[in-house]
Amino acid sequence: MALTDPPLKRLFERLDFAPRPTAALGVVLERWEAARAGVIAPRRETIRFSSQEQEAAQSIFVHRFDDADLALIDGEIAAQRLLGACRKGDRLNEAEDRRGAVRLRRLFEEVRRASQPVLAQFTSVSHGRDRAIVEVLAAPLSQNGQTIDSVLAAVAIKALDVSAPAWPLLERADGAFALFALDSAVHFGEEIARTLGVSLSQLEDRAFEDREYKVRPLESVRGRDVYVVSSLHGDAFASSADKLCKMLFFIGALKDAGATRVTAVTPYLCFARKDRRTKPRDPVTTRYVAQLFESVATDCVICVDVHNIAAFQNAFRCETIHLDAQAIFAQQLITEIGDAPVAVVSPDLGGEKRAELFRQRLERMLNRPVAKAFMDKYRSEGRVVGEIFAGDVNNRIAIILDDLIAGGGTMARTATACRAHGATQVWAVATHGVFASAAPDILRDAPIDRLAITDTVPLAATDKTVVALKDRLIIVGAAKLFAEAIRRRHTNGSITELLEQGP
């Protein structure tokens, strides 16, 4: 099966790693492979089924790429199982089931990109219950044998016993709580919902032909406490600015629809690195982003480990909740440290306070002293300089702590300095794994024994950085941290206690 990009993987629970397809879908795949016969993709009419294979034949439908959208050209009965009521000629952006349409569009785009079949499997959830296991096989078609102009899809749905909830539901007699997730944050939002014991609220996210869009809630939010999850990192399908704009539009729509309180939940907050002027006429984007959130009447912004917490807190006039990942990182690393001596290292003076708080946390948990060190760094016009290293890492595990990794150069040069000063091992820890294009090559050769990040910026198994680091990479889930912050905000609980103890 084809390898897929991270945004597509996040729409499904499993891709590529699913077991053999169900019998009907397996037959479809066999007939597609037989009809391919050496060309890039077969024509639809060359894929034939025997009289004993009618279950497989009835499971398929075909969409043709048509300008910026896809149109249904065959198999409307099978397509209705995923899209709701539809007829031949209908476009995906007109589908009744918006979530199903988004899933299929992303799946079909991936098939076109990879020129290979893709098997996807996900759970259909309704009102906090797993309703069915849905399996979709998508394979490319070509009328001329040279270019992919349409996609054949086959669907199999296995209903589940729904006598018991998929997870314990929260007591919400007043119906006051609502949780939405946008774009590539759907999987992260589902993890938050699962932890809270609720289901994601439904929304319509519709793209127009000119790449503009609209997004609106599909249920009433009047008088409710609403939370919107969107990690504002750029990916192959949308830039940071695109995601920020969509989130602002959606918050505005929620407020117009009567939501009493709307909280923006941003696991990764974009444009936070430029928090002060370092050159004449520099922008201060942290403040501009704050003004944009305030302009649509956002009541609160929740994020984790922004680049400069002081700048973040001073930029916003609405309520902010700043989380940190130190507790979940410490819980992950503490058992691996054992009796070994440790030092916490800041890769620059700007992160020294963050590193010191983490060092104190480790001291409390290990019940023994933890050393500290820092590296000098100065960045100008993309160049990083500074060679001063201070602190004691000799014969210790050096844990380098930062808020994010982009190019990987800062971590690599700090790791090299730690090794030069006698560190037995070097562990790199950063909340956000942004990973620019140069990062895989830099980190592959860096003297880093382990690299721990959270999933605020999701990675696929095929991501170049994942492949480069192999078993040196540790990904720590952050959904429980956000879920607990949301629960405490909704019930007026203590955020301070959460930061001290962790989720």
Short mmCIF file of C-alpha atoms in Angstrom, two decimals:
data_model
loop_
_atom_site.label_atom_id
_atom_site.label_comp_id
_atom_site.label_asym_id
_atom_site.label_seq_id
_atom_site.Cartn_x
_atom_site.Cartn_y
_atom_site.Cartn_z
CA MET A 1 0.00 0.00 0.00
CA ALA A 2 1.11 3.56 -0.61
CA LEU A 3 3.04 5.56 1.97
CA THR A 4 1.10 8.60 3.10
CA ASP A 5 1.62 12.16 4.29
CA PRO A 6 0.96 13.06 7.97
CA PRO A 7 -2.20 15.16 7.38
CA LEU A 8 -3.89 12.20 5.67
CA LYS A 9 -2.90 9.73 8.37
CA ARG A 10 -4.53 11.93 11.00
CA LEU A 11 -7.94 11.52 9.36
CA PHE A 12 -7.86 7.77 9.96
CA GLU A 13 -6.92 5.51 12.84
CA ARG A 14 -4.84 3.26 10.61
CA LEU A 15 -3.33 3.51 7.16
CA ASP A 16 -1.01 1.02 5.44
CA PHE A 17 -0.63 -0.98 8.65
CA ALA A 18 -4.13 -2.48 8.57
CA PRO A 19 -4.46 -6.27 8.26
CA ARG A 20 -5.47 -7.87 4.98
CA PRO A 21 -8.58 -6.17 3.60
CA THR A 22 -11.95 -7.79 4.12
CA ALA A 23 -12.93 -10.43 1.57
CA ALA A 24 -14.91 -8.09 -0.70
CA LEU A 25 -12.21 -5.41 -0.72
CA GLY A 26 -9.56 -8.05 -1.28
CA VAL A 27 -11.40 -9.15 -4.43
CA VAL A 28 -11.56 -5.54 -5.64
CA LEU A 29 -7.82 -5.14 -5.12
CA GLU A 30 -7.10 -8.39 -6.99
CA ARG A 31 -9.27 -7.32 -9.96
CA TRP A 32 -7.64 -3.88 -10.03
CA GLU A 33 -4.14 -5.43 -10.04
CA ALA A 34 -5.11 -7.85 -12.80
CA ALA A 35 -6.48 -5.03 -14.96
CA ARG A 36 -3.47 -2.78 -14.42
CA ALA A 37 -1.26 -4.85 -16.76
CA GLY A 38 1.81 -2.66 -16.64
CA VAL A 39 0.17 0.75 -17.13
CA ILE A 40 0.09 3.49 -14.50
CA ALA A 41 -3.57 2.62 -13.75
CA PRO A 42 -6.31 0.59 -15.46
CA ARG A 43 -9.50 1.90 -17.08
CA ARG A 44 -12.72 1.37 -15.12
CA GLU A 45 -14.29 -0.84 -17.78
CA THR A 46 -11.37 -3.32 -17.63
CA ILE A 47 -12.12 -4.18 -13.98
CA ARG A 48 -14.69 -6.98 -14.14
CA PHE A 49 -16.29 -9.25 -11.57
CA SER A 50 -17.78 -12.72 -11.89
CA SER A 51 -21.30 -13.59 -10.84
CA GLN A 52 -19.88 -14.98 -7.56
CA GLU A 53 -18.23 -11.62 -6.80
CA GLN A 54 -21.29 -9.39 -6.71
CA GLU A 55 -20.65 -8.30 -3.12
CA ALA A 56 -17.34 -6.83 -4.25
CA ALA A 57 -18.90 -5.27 -7.37
CA GLN A 58 -21.61 -3.59 -5.32
CA SER A 59 -19.09 -2.12 -2.86
CA ILE A 60 -17.36 0.13 -5.39
CA PHE A 61 -17.89 3.69 -6.62
CA VAL A 62 -15.82 5.99 -8.82
CA HIS A 63 -15.00 9.70 -8.57
CA ARG A 64 -13.41 11.69 -11.41
CA PHE A 65 -11.04 14.59 -10.82
CA ASP A 66 -12.88 17.62 -12.13
CA ASP A 67 -11.15 21.01 -11.85
CA ALA A 68 -10.59 21.60 -8.12
CA ASP A 69 -13.06 18.94 -6.97
CA LEU A 70 -14.16 15.34 -7.62
CA ALA A 71 -17.44 14.26 -9.23
CA LEU A 72 -19.23 10.93 -8.67
CA ILE A 73 -19.51 9.05 -11.98
CA ASP A 74 -20.40 5.52 -10.87
CA GLY A 75 -21.69 3.54 -7.87
CA GLU A 76 -23.97 6.04 -6.14
CA ILE A 77 -25.46 3.38 -3.84
CA ALA A 78 -22.03 2.42 -2.46
CA ALA A 79 -20.99 6.07 -2.21
CA GLN A 80 -24.06 6.87 -0.10
CA ARG A 81 -22.66 4.67 2.68
CA LEU A 82 -19.91 7.26 3.26
CA LEU A 83 -21.38 10.48 1.85
CA GLY A 84 -25.08 10.32 2.62
CA ALA A 85 -27.65 10.98 -0.11
CA CYS A 86 -25.91 11.57 -3.44
CA ARG A 87 -26.38 11.07 -7.18
CA LYS A 88 -24.13 10.67 -10.20
CA GLY A 89 -22.56 13.98 -11.11
CA ASP A 90 -22.55 15.28 -7.51
CA ARG A 91 -19.30 16.86 -6.36
CA LEU A 92 -17.64 16.02 -3.05
CA ASN A 93 -18.06 19.57 -1.76
CA GLU A 94 -21.85 19.07 -2.09
CA ALA A 95 -21.93 15.87 -0.02
CA GLU A 96 -24.38 15.55 2.84
CA ASP A 97 -21.79 13.98 5.17
CA ARG A 98 -19.09 16.64 5.34
CA ARG A 99 -16.69 14.57 7.46
CA GLY A 100 -16.94 11.67 5.01
CA ALA A 101 -16.31 14.01 2.09
CA VAL A 102 -13.18 15.45 3.71
CA ARG A 103 -11.86 11.96 4.40
CA LEU A 104 -12.45 10.82 0.83
CA ARG A 105 -10.99 13.95 -0.74
CA ARG A 106 -7.75 13.59 1.21
CA LEU A 107 -7.64 9.87 0.47
CA PHE A 108 -8.19 10.39 -3.27
CA GLU A 109 -5.57 13.13 -3.42
CA GLU A 110 -3.09 10.77 -1.80
CA VAL A 111 -3.91 8.01 -4.29
CA ARG A 112 -3.32 10.46 -7.14
CA ARG A 113 -0.01 11.59 -5.64
CA ALA A 114 1.30 8.09 -4.94
CA SER A 115 -0.18 6.37 -8.02
CA GLN A 116 -0.83 3.34 -5.78
CA PRO A 117 -3.80 1.84 -3.90
CA VAL A 118 -4.34 2.92 -0.29
CA LEU A 119 -6.20 0.96 2.39
CA ALA A 120 -7.72 3.03 5.20
CA GLN A 121 -9.62 1.93 8.27
CA PHE A 122 -11.36 4.07 10.88
CA THR A 123 -14.04 3.83 13.54
CA SER A 124 -17.40 5.51 13.02
CA VAL A 125 -18.31 7.21 16.31
CA SER A 126 -21.65 8.73 17.27
CA HIS A 127 -22.69 10.15 20.62
CA GLY A 128 -19.68 8.72 22.41
CA ARG A 129 -20.10 5.21 21.02
CA ASP A 130 -18.14 3.24 18.44
CA ARG A 131 -20.81 2.41 15.84
CA ALA A 132 -18.90 0.58 13.11
CA ILE A 133 -15.49 -0.26 11.65
CA VAL A 134 -15.25 1.36 8.21
CA GLU A 135 -12.69 0.13 5.70
CA VAL A 136 -12.02 1.98 2.45
CA LEU A 137 -9.84 0.81 -0.45
CA ALA A 138 -8.97 3.51 -2.99
CA ALA A 139 -7.06 2.84 -6.22
CA PRO A 140 -6.16 5.04 -9.22
CA LEU A 141 -7.85 4.82 -12.61
CA SER A 142 -6.72 6.18 -15.97
CA GLN A 143 -8.64 6.48 -19.19
CA ASN A 144 -5.52 6.87 -21.34
CA GLY A 145 -3.17 4.67 -19.28
CA GLN A 146 -0.78 7.60 -18.70
CA THR A 147 -2.42 10.08 -16.34
CA ILE A 148 -4.60 9.42 -13.29
CA ASP A 149 -7.96 11.06 -13.92
CA SER A 150 -10.23 9.20 -11.49
CA VAL A 151 -10.26 6.99 -8.40
CA LEU A 152 -12.04 3.71 -7.75
CA ALA A 153 -13.11 3.23 -4.13
CA ALA A 154 -14.56 0.21 -2.35
CA VAL A 155 -16.14 0.37 1.09
CA ALA A 156 -16.86 -2.29 3.73
CA ILE A 157 -18.65 -1.45 6.99
CA LYS A 158 -18.89 -3.78 9.97
CA ALA A 159 -21.43 -2.68 12.58
CA LEU A 160 -20.40 -3.03 16.22
CA ASP A 161 -22.33 -3.92 19.34
CA VAL A 162 -23.24 -0.54 20.82
CA SER A 163 -24.79 -1.78 24.05
CA ALA A 164 -22.00 -0.08 26.00
CA PRO A 165 -20.33 3.33 25.49
CA ALA A 166 -16.94 3.39 23.77
CA TRP A 167 -15.70 5.32 26.82
CA PRO A 168 -17.33 6.64 30.00
CA LEU A 169 -19.40 9.71 29.19
CA LEU A 170 -19.08 12.80 31.36
CA GLU A 171 -22.11 14.02 33.21
CA ARG A 172 -23.29 16.90 31.03
CA ALA A 173 -26.93 17.26 31.94
CA ASP A 174 -26.96 20.96 30.99
CA GLY A 175 -25.37 20.26 27.58
CA ALA A 176 -23.14 23.26 28.15
CA PHE A 177 -19.91 21.80 26.79
CA ALA A 178 -18.87 21.52 23.12
CA LEU A 179 -15.52 20.47 21.59
CA PHE A 180 -14.60 21.03 17.93
CA ALA A 181 -11.41 20.18 16.03
CA LEU A 182 -10.24 21.72 12.75
CA ASP A 183 -8.06 20.50 9.89
CA SER A 184 -5.18 18.21 10.79
CA ALA A 185 -5.96 18.51 14.53
CA VAL A 186 -8.93 16.13 14.22
CA HIS A 187 -6.96 13.14 15.54
CA PHE A 188 -5.54 15.20 18.41
CA GLY A 189 -9.05 16.47 19.15
CA GLU A 190 -10.39 12.93 19.17
CA GLU A 191 -7.74 11.95 21.72
CA ILE A 192 -8.81 14.89 23.90
CA ALA A 193 -12.47 13.91 23.50
CA ARG A 194 -11.71 10.30 24.39
CA THR A 195 -9.92 11.39 27.56
CA LEU A 196 -12.81 13.66 28.54
CA GLY A 197 -15.39 10.99 27.74
CA VAL A 198 -17.19 13.04 25.09
CA SER A 199 -17.41 13.03 21.31
CA LEU A 200 -16.28 15.78 18.96
CA SER A 201 -19.02 18.16 17.90
CA GLN A 202 -19.81 18.14 14.19
CA LEU A 203 -18.90 20.96 11.81
CA GLU A 204 -18.98 21.76 8.11
CA ASP A 205 -15.65 22.64 6.51
CA ARG A 206 -16.36 23.42 2.88
CA ALA A 207 -13.80 24.47 0.27
CA PHE A 208 -14.88 26.51 -2.75
CA GLU A 209 -13.44 26.25 -6.24
CA ASP A 210 -11.09 29.22 -5.74
CA ARG A 211 -9.67 27.69 -2.51
CA GLU A 212 -11.69 29.95 -0.24
CA TYR A 213 -13.73 28.11 2.37
CA LYS A 214 -16.40 28.32 4.99
CA VAL A 215 -16.55 26.53 8.33
CA ARG A 216 -19.56 26.40 10.65
CA PRO A 217 -20.90 24.30 13.54
CA LEU A 218 -23.55 21.73 12.63
CA GLU A 219 -25.17 21.81 16.05
CA SER A 220 -26.44 24.55 18.31
CA VAL A 221 -23.82 26.31 20.44
CA ARG A 222 -26.09 28.94 21.95
CA GLY A 223 -25.33 29.37 25.64
CA ARG A 224 -22.55 26.76 25.58
CA ASP A 225 -18.91 26.67 26.69
CA VAL A 226 -17.08 25.90 23.43
CA TYR A 227 -13.49 24.70 22.83
CA VAL A 228 -11.87 24.76 19.38
CA VAL A 229 -8.75 22.63 18.81
CA SER A 230 -6.38 23.49 15.98
CA SER A 231 -2.60 23.07 15.93
CA LEU A 232 -1.41 26.03 13.86
CA HIS A 233 1.62 24.47 12.17
CA GLY A 234 2.10 24.48 8.44
CA ASP A 235 1.86 21.19 6.57
CA ALA A 236 1.46 19.89 3.02
CA PHE A 237 -2.21 20.90 2.89
CA ALA A 238 -2.34 24.26 4.67
CA SER A 239 0.07 26.91 5.90
CA SER A 240 0.13 28.30 9.43
CA ALA A 241 -1.59 31.44 8.14
CA ASP A 242 -4.35 29.38 6.46
CA LYS A 243 -5.05 27.47 9.67
CA LEU A 244 -4.99 30.62 11.80
CA CYS A 245 -7.43 32.35 9.45
CA LYS A 246 -9.81 29.37 9.48
CA MET A 247 -9.72 29.16 13.27
CA LEU A 248 -10.49 32.88 13.59
CA PHE A 249 -13.40 32.60 11.14
CA PHE A 250 -14.79 29.62 13.05
CA ILE A 251 -14.51 31.38 16.42
CA GLY A 252 -16.31 34.36 14.91
CA ALA A 253 -19.07 32.07 13.64
CA LEU A 254 -19.41 30.46 17.08
CA LYS A 255 -19.76 33.83 18.79
CA ASP A 256 -22.30 34.96 16.18
CA ALA A 257 -24.23 31.74 16.85
CA GLY A 258 -24.57 32.59 20.53
CA ALA A 259 -21.74 30.66 22.22
CA THR A 260 -21.35 32.02 25.74
CA ARG A 261 -17.61 31.38 25.89
CA VAL A 262 -15.14 30.24 23.21
CA THR A 263 -11.66 28.96 24.05
CA ALA A 264 -9.01 28.54 21.36
CA VAL A 265 -6.94 25.42 22.05
CA THR A 266 -3.71 25.68 20.05
CA PRO A 267 -1.24 22.85 20.77
CA TYR A 268 1.20 24.72 18.50
CA LEU A 269 0.74 28.50 18.33
CA CYS A 270 2.04 29.96 15.08
CA PHE A 271 4.07 33.18 14.66
CA ALA A 272 5.20 33.10 18.30
CA ARG A 273 8.94 33.13 17.62
CA LYS A 274 9.00 36.80 16.61
CA ASP A 275 8.11 38.29 19.99
CA ARG A 276 10.31 41.42 19.97
CA ARG A 277 12.18 43.74 17.62
CA THR A 278 15.75 42.65 17.05
CA LYS A 279 16.26 44.80 13.95
CA PRO A 280 14.81 48.17 12.87
CA ARG A 281 11.16 47.96 11.77
CA ASP A 282 10.87 44.30 12.76
CA PRO A 283 7.30 42.98 13.19
CA VAL A 284 6.15 41.76 16.59
CA THR A 285 3.93 38.96 15.36
CA THR A 286 3.06 37.60 18.81
CA ARG A 287 1.16 40.83 19.50
CA TYR A 288 -0.51 40.86 16.09
CA VAL A 289 -1.76 37.29 16.54
CA ALA A 290 -3.14 38.25 19.95
CA GLN A 291 -5.01 41.18 18.43
CA LEU A 292 -6.52 38.91 15.79
CA PHE A 293 -7.85 36.48 18.43
CA GLU A 294 -9.24 39.36 20.44
CA SER A 295 -10.91 40.88 17.36
CA VAL A 296 -13.24 37.86 17.04
CA ALA A 297 -14.02 37.96 20.79
CA THR A 298 -12.00 34.88 21.80
CA ASP A 299 -12.44 34.43 25.54
CA CYS A 300 -9.31 32.37 26.24
CA VAL A 301 -6.29 30.90 24.44
CA ILE A 302 -4.70 27.65 25.67
CA CYS A 303 -1.29 26.63 24.36
CA VAL A 304 1.83 24.80 25.48
CA ASP A 305 5.45 25.96 25.65
CA VAL A 306 5.36 29.06 23.50
CA HIS A 307 8.72 30.50 22.54
CA ASN A 308 8.59 33.33 25.10
CA ILE A 309 6.00 32.96 27.84
CA ALA A 310 6.41 36.55 29.09
CA ALA A 311 5.82 37.97 25.62
CA PHE A 312 2.84 35.66 25.14
CA GLN A 313 1.19 36.61 28.42
CA ASN A 314 1.75 40.32 27.87
CA ALA A 315 0.51 40.27 24.26
CA PHE A 316 -3.01 39.05 25.07
CA ARG A 317 -5.68 41.05 26.85
CA CYS A 318 -8.05 38.07 26.96
CA GLU A 319 -7.43 35.17 29.35
CA THR A 320 -4.54 32.86 28.52
CA ILE A 321 -3.59 29.44 29.89
CA HIS A 322 0.02 28.54 29.23
CA LEU A 323 0.80 24.87 29.75
CA ASP A 324 4.21 23.24 29.78
CA ALA A 325 5.19 19.71 28.88
CA GLN A 326 7.75 19.32 31.65
CA ALA A 327 5.64 16.99 33.78
CA ILE A 328 4.89 14.57 30.94
CA PHE A 329 8.52 14.64 29.77
CA ALA A 330 9.77 14.00 33.30
CA GLN A 331 7.35 11.09 33.74
CA GLN A 332 8.63 9.62 30.48
CA LEU A 333 12.35 10.02 31.21
CA ILE A 334 12.55 9.38 34.93
CA THR A 335 12.47 5.58 34.69
CA GLU A 336 15.14 5.61 31.99
CA ILE A 337 17.52 7.79 33.98
CA GLY A 338 17.82 5.27 36.82
CA ASP A 339 20.79 5.99 39.10
CA ALA A 340 22.83 7.83 36.47
CA PRO A 341 23.99 11.39 37.25
CA VAL A 342 22.14 14.01 35.22
CA ALA A 343 22.55 17.58 34.02
CA VAL A 344 19.92 19.78 32.36
CA VAL A 345 21.28 21.99 29.60
CA SER A 346 19.75 25.11 28.05
CA PRO A 347 20.79 25.59 24.41
CA ASP A 348 20.71 29.39 24.85
CA LEU A 349 20.39 31.98 27.60
CA GLY A 350 16.79 32.74 26.58
CA GLY A 351 15.72 29.24 27.62
CA GLU A 352 17.65 29.18 30.89
CA LYS A 353 14.56 29.75 33.06
CA ARG A 354 12.71 26.89 31.33
CA ALA A 355 15.69 24.58 31.84
CA GLU A 356 16.07 25.60 35.49
CA LEU A 357 12.43 24.75 36.27
CA PHE A 358 12.86 21.36 34.61
CA ARG A 359 16.07 20.78 36.57
CA GLN A 360 14.27 21.51 39.84
CA ARG A 361 11.46 19.12 38.89
CA LEU A 362 13.94 16.33 38.18
CA GLU A 363 15.68 16.98 41.51
CA ARG A 364 12.39 16.56 43.35
CA MET A 365 11.50 13.39 41.47
CA LEU A 366 14.99 11.81 41.69
CA ASN A 367 15.56 13.06 45.23
CA ARG A 368 19.16 13.95 44.44
CA PRO A 369 21.07 16.91 42.94
CA VAL A 370 20.85 17.57 39.21
CA ALA A 371 23.54 19.69 37.59
CA LYS A 372 22.94 22.49 35.08
CA ALA A 373 24.68 23.99 32.05
CA PHE A 374 23.98 26.37 29.20
CA MET A 375 25.23 27.20 25.72
CA ASP A 376 25.72 30.66 24.29
CA LYS A 377 23.78 31.36 21.08
CA TYR A 378 23.26 34.37 18.88
CA ARG A 379 21.09 34.22 15.76
CA SER A 380 21.15 36.83 13.00
CA GLU A 381 19.79 36.54 9.44
CA GLY A 382 19.50 32.78 9.77
CA ARG A 383 23.04 32.22 11.08
CA VAL A 384 23.67 30.87 14.57
CA VAL A 385 26.94 31.72 16.32
CA GLY A 386 28.34 31.42 19.85
CA GLU A 387 30.73 28.87 21.33
CA ILE A 388 30.65 29.57 25.07
CA PHE A 389 29.60 26.56 27.17
CA ALA A 390 29.26 26.77 30.96
CA GLY A 391 28.27 24.11 33.48
CA ASP A 392 29.00 20.56 34.57
CA VAL A 393 28.02 17.69 32.27
CA ASN A 394 31.11 15.52 32.76
CA ASN A 395 30.21 11.83 33.28
CA ARG A 396 26.50 12.75 33.23
CA ILE A 397 23.48 12.28 31.02
CA ALA A 398 23.05 15.73 29.47
CA ILE A 399 19.38 16.57 28.84
CA ILE A 400 19.07 19.50 26.44
CA LEU A 401 15.67 21.20 26.85
CA ASP A 402 14.08 23.57 24.32
CA ASP A 403 10.61 24.65 23.25
CA LEU A 404 10.90 23.49 19.63
CA ILE A 405 13.18 21.96 17.03
CA ALA A 406 13.05 23.40 13.52
CA GLY A 407 16.30 23.10 11.59
CA GLY A 408 18.02 21.04 14.28
CA GLY A 409 21.20 23.13 14.25
CA THR A 410 20.82 24.44 17.79
CA MET A 411 20.33 20.96 19.25
CA ALA A 412 23.19 19.52 17.20
CA ARG A 413 25.74 22.16 18.21
CA THR A 414 24.71 21.96 21.88
CA ALA A 415 24.93 18.15 21.80
CA THR A 416 28.41 18.40 20.29
CA ALA A 417 29.48 20.78 23.06
CA CYS A 418 28.07 18.43 25.72
CA ARG A 419 30.06 15.53 24.28
CA ALA A 420 33.20 17.67 24.19
CA HIS A 421 32.72 18.45 27.89
CA GLY A 422 32.44 14.81 28.91
CA ALA A 423 28.73 13.90 28.78
CA THR A 424 28.22 10.13 28.72
CA GLN A 425 24.92 10.47 26.84
CA VAL A 426 23.04 13.35 25.27
CA TRP A 427 19.24 13.45 25.31
CA ALA A 428 17.40 16.20 23.45
CA VAL A 429 13.92 17.21 24.64
CA ALA A 430 11.65 19.67 22.84
CA THR A 431 7.89 20.16 22.97
CA HIS A 432 7.30 20.95 19.30
CA GLY A 433 8.96 18.93 16.53
CA VAL A 434 8.53 21.33 13.61
CA PHE A 435 11.46 19.81 11.64
CA ALA A 436 12.42 21.91 8.62
CA SER A 437 13.71 20.24 5.46
CA ALA A 438 17.34 20.30 6.65
CA ALA A 439 16.57 18.73 10.03
CA PRO A 440 16.77 15.01 9.06
CA ASP A 441 20.34 15.26 7.77
CA ILE A 442 21.51 17.45 10.67
CA LEU A 443 19.92 15.32 13.39
CA ARG A 444 20.94 12.02 11.83
CA ASP A 445 24.61 12.88 12.28
CA ALA A 446 24.29 14.76 15.59
CA PRO A 447 25.70 13.07 18.74
CA ILE A 448 22.20 12.71 20.23
CA ASP A 449 21.31 9.40 21.87
CA ARG A 450 17.60 10.15 22.27
CA LEU A 451 15.27 12.86 21.03
CA ALA A 452 11.92 13.30 22.82
CA ILE A 453 9.11 15.47 21.42
CA THR A 454 5.35 15.68 21.88
CA ASP A 455 2.69 15.16 19.23
CA THR A 456 1.58 18.81 19.08
CA VAL A 457 2.97 18.73 15.53
CA PRO A 458 2.13 15.18 14.36
CA LEU A 459 4.61 13.06 12.45
CA ALA A 460 3.99 10.05 10.22
CA ALA A 461 6.10 6.91 10.28
CA THR A 462 7.36 7.88 6.83
CA ASP A 463 8.48 11.40 7.80
CA LYS A 464 12.13 11.92 6.88
CA THR A 465 13.06 12.91 10.44
CA VAL A 466 11.41 9.79 11.85
CA VAL A 467 13.27 7.65 9.34
CA ALA A 468 16.57 9.43 10.05
CA LEU A 469 16.36 9.06 13.84
CA LYS A 470 14.77 5.58 13.88
CA ASP A 471 14.61 4.21 17.45
CA ARG A 472 16.32 7.30 18.88
CA LEU A 473 13.04 9.24 18.56
CA ILE A 474 10.49 9.23 21.41
CA ILE A 475 7.05 10.82 20.88
CA VAL A 476 5.14 11.71 24.06
CA GLY A 477 1.38 12.25 23.81
CA ALA A 478 0.14 15.68 24.93
CA ALA A 479 -3.62 15.16 24.49
CA LYS A 480 -4.16 14.21 28.15
CA LEU A 481 -2.47 17.43 29.27
CA PHE A 482 -4.83 19.51 27.12
CA ALA A 483 -7.85 17.44 28.08
CA GLU A 484 -7.20 18.02 31.77
CA ALA A 485 -6.69 21.76 31.18
CA ILE A 486 -10.02 21.93 29.33
CA ARG A 487 -11.79 19.96 32.05
CA ARG A 488 -10.42 22.23 34.76
CA ARG A 489 -11.32 25.40 32.86
CA HIS A 490 -14.86 24.14 32.26
CA THR A 491 -15.31 23.16 35.92
CA ASN A 492 -13.24 26.03 37.40
CA GLY A 493 -10.49 23.69 38.58
CA SER A 494 -6.87 24.55 39.36
CA ILE A 495 -4.49 24.97 36.42
CA THR A 496 -1.60 25.64 38.81
CA GLU A 497 -2.07 22.21 40.36
CA LEU A 498 -2.12 20.65 36.88
CA LEU A 499 1.22 22.25 36.00
CA GLU A 500 2.78 21.08 39.24
CA GLN A 501 1.55 17.49 39.17
CA GLY A 502 0.92 16.82 35.49
CA PRO A 503 -2.17 15.14 33.99
#
